[in-house]
Amino acid sequence: DQQVKQNSPSLSVQEGRISILNCDYTNSMFDYFLWYKKYPAEGPTFLISISSIKDKNEDGRFTVFLNKSAKHLSLHIVPSQPGDSAVYFCAASAQNSGYALNFGKGTSLLVTP
Amino acid sequence: DAGVTQSPTHLIKTRGQQVTLRCSPKSGHDTVSWYQQALGQGPQFIFQYYEEEERQRGNFPDRFSGHQFPNYSSELNVNALLLGDSALYLCASSLGGRTYGYTFGSGTRLTVV
């Protein structure tokens, strides 16, 4: 039962443009959402997060938007750089019902020069 | 400051055997969570250890067991290995059981033949 879905397995964007990665979830109890970035042969590294009490969180080139009514979040990267090429995982947790992160399958982002 | 250290990095085992994977958390962290990432999938939560006790468990059979030591390091044991246990096993450490602030290790790649 996949509670966090990333429906685009891959995305290709030109350097300097905006990258938009999407994520949908089904569990309305999720109240904390995170994005992780993963390079080959490395563990996932935390990128940015958002609590369900907010609809936007920004950190430098990275912005996460949360639409609770649609159970949808997105990660915007502006401007995209070749070093951003990696697999991006969306994850969610419900703080009052456990400690586990529920991950999507990931989206492979390729930023071309 | 050492991050999360996992050993070994790669492992090949025969079906039916038993395996032990090890994790040393990031300095200052006291909680260890284990995840299984099958090929093409996102990480799936196995269990979390805090104060030397299993605090929460994901949807994994009893063949998967773990332990946390007084120095906060942890082991993941898998008995009666199946071909389907082939995956990347990720350890994540955090403080106080939080799901944010996770630091992941690079993982152990287990191949069951």
Tab-separated table of C-alpha atoms in Angstrom:
chain	number	residue	atom	x	y	z
A	1	ASP	CA	0.000	0.000	0.000
A	2	GLN	CA	1.923	2.998	-1.317
A	3	GLN	CA	0.854	5.980	0.778
A	4	VAL	CA	3.325	8.356	-0.842
A	5	LYS	CA	3.439	8.457	-4.617
A	6	GLN	CA	5.854	10.051	-7.007
A	7	ASN	CA	4.321	9.419	-10.390
A	8	SER	CA	7.167	10.740	-12.513
A	9	PRO	CA	10.101	8.314	-12.470
A	10	SER	CA	12.317	10.801	-14.277
A	11	LEU	CA	12.593	14.463	-15.222
A	12	SER	CA	15.031	16.284	-17.487
A	13	VAL	CA	15.551	20.045	-17.188
A	14	GLN	CA	17.967	22.506	-18.713
A	15	GLU	CA	20.459	24.258	-16.491
A	16	GLY	CA	19.105	27.553	-15.213
A	17	ARG	CA	15.467	26.553	-15.603
A	18	ILE	CA	13.025	25.541	-12.891
A	19	SER	CA	12.700	21.906	-11.838
A	20	ILE	CA	9.357	20.884	-10.361
A	21	LEU	CA	9.073	17.517	-8.657
A	22	ASN	CA	5.670	16.331	-7.550
A	23	CYS	CA	4.433	14.070	-4.794
A	24	ASP	CA	0.976	12.880	-3.761
A	25	TYR	CA	-0.065	11.190	-0.540
A	26	THR	CA	-3.131	9.311	0.577
A	27	ASN	CA	-2.900	9.302	4.377
A	28	SER	CA	-4.595	12.391	5.831
A	29	MET	CA	-2.798	11.766	9.146
A	30	PHE	CA	0.547	12.761	7.666
A	31	ASP	CA	1.628	16.040	9.214
A	32	TYR	CA	5.267	16.357	8.296
A	33	PHE	CA	6.797	16.109	4.847
A	34	LEU	CA	10.386	15.929	3.722
A	35	TRP	CA	12.413	15.808	0.536
A	36	TYR	CA	15.615	13.828	0.306
A	37	LYS	CA	18.222	13.806	-2.416
A	38	LYS	CA	20.227	10.696	-3.232
A	39	TYR	CA	23.353	10.298	-5.306
A	40	PRO	CA	24.480	6.819	-6.416
A	41	ALA	CA	26.399	4.887	-3.742
A	42	GLU	CA	25.397	7.391	-1.066
A	43	GLY	CA	22.621	7.505	1.477
A	44	PRO	CA	19.743	9.970	1.103
A	45	THR	CA	20.532	13.461	2.327
A	46	PHE	CA	17.915	15.763	3.789
A	47	LEU	CA	16.982	18.668	1.564
A	48	ILE	CA	13.963	20.503	2.920
A	49	SER	CA	10.855	19.842	4.969
A	50	ILE	CA	7.451	21.314	5.686
A	51	SER	CA	4.980	20.952	8.484
A	52	SER	CA	1.293	20.563	7.722
A	53	ILE	CA	0.568	23.909	9.388
A	54	LYS	CA	2.399	25.670	6.564
A	55	ASP	CA	1.838	25.754	2.824
A	56	LYS	CA	5.296	26.874	1.756
A	57	ASN	CA	8.849	26.598	2.961
A	58	GLU	CA	11.862	28.085	1.252
A	59	ASP	CA	15.567	27.412	1.593
A	60	GLY	CA	17.793	29.054	-0.948
A	61	ARG	CA	17.084	27.618	-4.374
A	62	PHE	CA	14.662	25.047	-2.941
A	63	THR	CA	10.996	25.656	-2.160
A	64	VAL	CA	8.440	23.115	-1.061
A	65	PHE	CA	4.734	23.767	-1.512
A	66	LEU	CA	2.036	21.843	0.334
A	67	ASN	CA	-1.601	21.622	-0.763
A	68	LYS	CA	-3.331	19.711	2.006
A	69	SER	CA	-6.749	19.687	0.383
A	70	ALA	CA	-5.285	18.020	-2.695
A	71	LYS	CA	-2.857	15.915	-0.635
A	72	HIS	CA	-0.109	17.126	-2.914
A	73	LEU	CA	3.308	18.622	-2.439
A	74	SER	CA	5.920	19.820	-4.841
A	75	LEU	CA	9.574	20.727	-4.751
A	76	HIS	CA	10.770	23.638	-6.871
A	77	ILE	CA	14.434	24.092	-7.665
A	78	VAL	CA	15.339	27.472	-9.143
A	79	PRO	CA	17.676	27.808	-10.907
A	80	SER	CA	18.522	24.189	-11.600
A	81	GLN	CA	22.190	23.267	-11.704
A	82	PRO	CA	23.946	20.164	-13.105
A	83	GLY	CA	24.946	19.208	-9.540
A	84	ASP	CA	21.255	18.866	-8.727
A	85	SER	CA	21.118	15.735	-10.899
A	86	ALA	CA	20.135	12.984	-8.450
A	87	VAL	CA	17.175	10.920	-7.315
A	88	TYR	CA	14.725	12.899	-5.189
A	89	PHE	CA	12.538	11.149	-2.642
A	90	CYS	CA	9.433	12.568	-1.067
A	91	ALA	CA	8.707	11.285	2.455
A	92	ALA	CA	5.962	11.797	4.997
A	93	SER	CA	5.333	10.995	8.615
A	94	ALA	CA	2.534	11.196	11.153
A	95	GLN	CA	4.097	12.375	14.372
A	96	ASN	CA	1.246	11.269	16.600
A	97	SER	CA	1.093	7.739	15.269
A	98	GLY	CA	4.666	6.631	14.988
A	99	TYR	CA	8.134	7.495	13.944
A	100	ALA	CA	8.520	5.971	10.516
A	101	LEU	CA	9.084	7.855	7.305
A	102	ASN	CA	6.979	6.743	4.359
A	103	PHE	CA	8.863	7.251	1.115
A	104	GLY	CA	7.804	7.555	-2.483
A	105	LYS	CA	9.647	5.636	-5.196
A	106	GLY	CA	11.693	8.650	-6.187
A	107	THR	CA	12.126	10.865	-9.230
A	108	SER	CA	15.413	10.883	-11.094
A	109	LEU	CA	16.279	14.457	-12.039
A	110	LEU	CA	18.758	15.176	-14.809
A	111	VAL	CA	19.888	18.762	-15.272
A	112	THR	CA	21.593	19.238	-18.598
A	113	PRO	CA	24.050	22.054	-19.390
B	1	ASP	CA	32.398	14.854	12.681
B	2	ALA	CA	31.708	11.308	11.510
B	3	GLY	CA	28.327	10.710	10.031
B	4	VAL	CA	26.480	7.414	10.079
B	5	THR	CA	28.767	4.460	9.433
B	6	GLN	CA	27.466	1.172	8.086
B	7	SER	CA	29.324	-2.087	7.618
B	8	PRO	CA	29.882	-3.991	5.502
B	9	THR	CA	29.255	-1.980	2.339
B	10	HIS	CA	28.521	-5.052	0.230
B	11	LEU	CA	27.591	-8.584	1.136
B	12	ILE	CA	26.661	-11.730	-0.780
B	13	LYS	CA	24.798	-14.491	1.055
B	14	THR	CA	23.158	-17.752	0.103
B	15	ARG	CA	19.430	-18.335	0.485
B	16	GLY	CA	18.642	-19.711	3.937
B	17	GLN	CA	21.674	-18.136	5.602
B	18	GLN	CA	21.655	-15.484	8.282
B	19	VAL	CA	23.193	-12.013	8.055
B	20	THR	CA	24.108	-9.233	10.486
B	21	LEU	CA	24.461	-5.633	9.403
B	22	ARG	CA	25.977	-2.955	11.603
B	23	CYS	CA	25.407	0.756	12.086
B	24	SER	CA	27.163	3.431	14.116
B	25	PRO	CA	25.061	6.568	14.481
B	26	LYS	CA	26.213	10.108	13.956
B	27	SER	CA	27.945	11.581	16.980
B	28	GLY	CA	25.365	12.963	19.381
B	29	HIS	CA	22.489	10.892	17.994
B	30	ASP	CA	20.775	8.272	20.136
B	31	THR	CA	18.164	6.781	17.822
B	32	VAL	CA	18.691	4.346	14.983
B	33	SER	CA	16.169	3.442	12.298
B	34	TRP	CA	16.589	0.807	9.618
B	35	TYR	CA	15.166	0.932	6.114
B	36	GLN	CA	15.164	-1.516	3.216
B	37	GLN	CA	15.399	-0.117	-0.306
B	38	ALA	CA	14.657	-2.615	-3.045
B	39	LEU	CA	15.680	-1.830	-6.600
B	40	GLY	CA	13.491	0.885	-8.097
B	41	GLN	CA	11.651	1.485	-4.835
B	42	GLY	CA	11.822	4.013	-2.071
B	43	PRO	CA	13.186	3.058	1.338
B	44	GLN	CA	10.769	1.064	3.506
B	45	PHE	CA	10.805	1.330	7.279
B	46	ILE	CA	11.881	-1.833	9.089
B	47	PHE	CA	12.132	-0.675	12.712
B	48	GLN	CA	13.488	1.966	15.043
B	49	TYR	CA	15.590	1.579	18.180
B	50	TYR	CA	15.705	4.074	20.996
B	51	GLU	CA	17.023	3.520	24.518
B	52	GLU	CA	18.001	-0.003	23.469
B	53	GLU	CA	14.410	-0.950	22.712
B	54	GLU	CA	12.504	-1.482	19.506
B	55	ARG	CA	10.084	1.409	19.518
B	56	GLN	CA	8.218	0.867	16.297
B	57	ARG	CA	8.192	-1.775	13.602
B	58	GLY	CA	7.186	-1.688	9.975
B	59	ASN	CA	5.549	-4.440	7.968
B	60	PHE	CA	8.450	-6.889	8.051
B	61	PRO	CA	8.405	-10.513	9.249
B	62	ASP	CA	10.011	-11.707	12.454
B	63	ARG	CA	12.994	-12.927	10.442
B	64	PHE	CA	14.112	-9.324	10.716
B	65	SER	CA	15.370	-8.468	14.178
B	66	GLY	CA	17.615	-5.881	15.674
B	67	HIS	CA	19.494	-4.663	18.645
B	68	GLN	CA	20.795	-1.400	20.005
B	69	PHE	CA	23.825	-1.246	22.245
B	70	PRO	CA	24.529	1.159	25.130
B	71	ASN	CA	26.794	3.208	22.834
B	72	TYR	CA	23.742	3.668	20.531
B	73	SER	CA	25.169	1.536	17.721
B	74	SER	CA	22.814	-0.993	16.232
B	75	GLU	CA	22.646	-4.302	14.418
B	76	LEU	CA	20.090	-5.608	11.954
B	77	ASN	CA	19.790	-9.384	11.733
B	78	VAL	CA	17.978	-11.256	9.015
B	79	ASN	CA	17.424	-15.001	9.354
B	80	ALA	CA	16.510	-17.573	6.720
B	81	LEU	CA	17.405	-15.261	3.866
B	82	LEU	CA	15.188	-15.188	0.812
B	83	LEU	CA	16.058	-13.989	-2.669
B	84	GLY	CA	13.613	-11.128	-2.090
B	85	ASP	CA	15.727	-9.836	0.781
B	86	SER	CA	18.250	-8.582	-1.751
B	87	ALA	CA	18.260	-4.825	-1.290
B	88	LEU	CA	20.126	-1.806	-0.019
B	89	TYR	CA	19.774	-1.597	3.753
B	90	LEU	CA	19.955	1.931	5.082
B	91	CYS	CA	20.545	3.005	8.624
B	92	ALA	CA	19.435	6.444	9.761
B	93	SER	CA	20.262	8.107	13.048
B	94	SER	CA	18.507	10.954	14.803
B	95	LEU	CA	18.096	12.480	18.226
B	96	GLY	CA	15.260	11.616	20.562
B	97	GLY	CA	13.418	9.490	18.032
B	98	ARG	CA	12.646	12.365	15.733
B	99	THR	CA	11.936	11.661	12.087
B	100	TYR	CA	13.306	15.023	11.062
B	101	GLY	CA	16.997	15.513	11.461
B	102	TYR	CA	17.637	12.017	10.121
B	103	THR	CA	21.151	11.355	8.905
B	104	PHE	CA	21.420	8.343	6.623
B	105	GLY	CA	24.393	6.107	6.123
B	106	SER	CA	25.494	4.979	2.667
B	107	GLY	CA	23.915	1.599	3.181
B	108	THR	CA	24.821	-2.065	2.931
B	109	ARG	CA	24.091	-3.725	-0.403
B	110	LEU	CA	22.909	-7.273	0.351
B	111	THR	CA	22.667	-9.787	-2.467
B	112	VAL	CA	21.056	-13.148	-1.763
B	113	VAL	CA	21.849	-15.888	-4.285
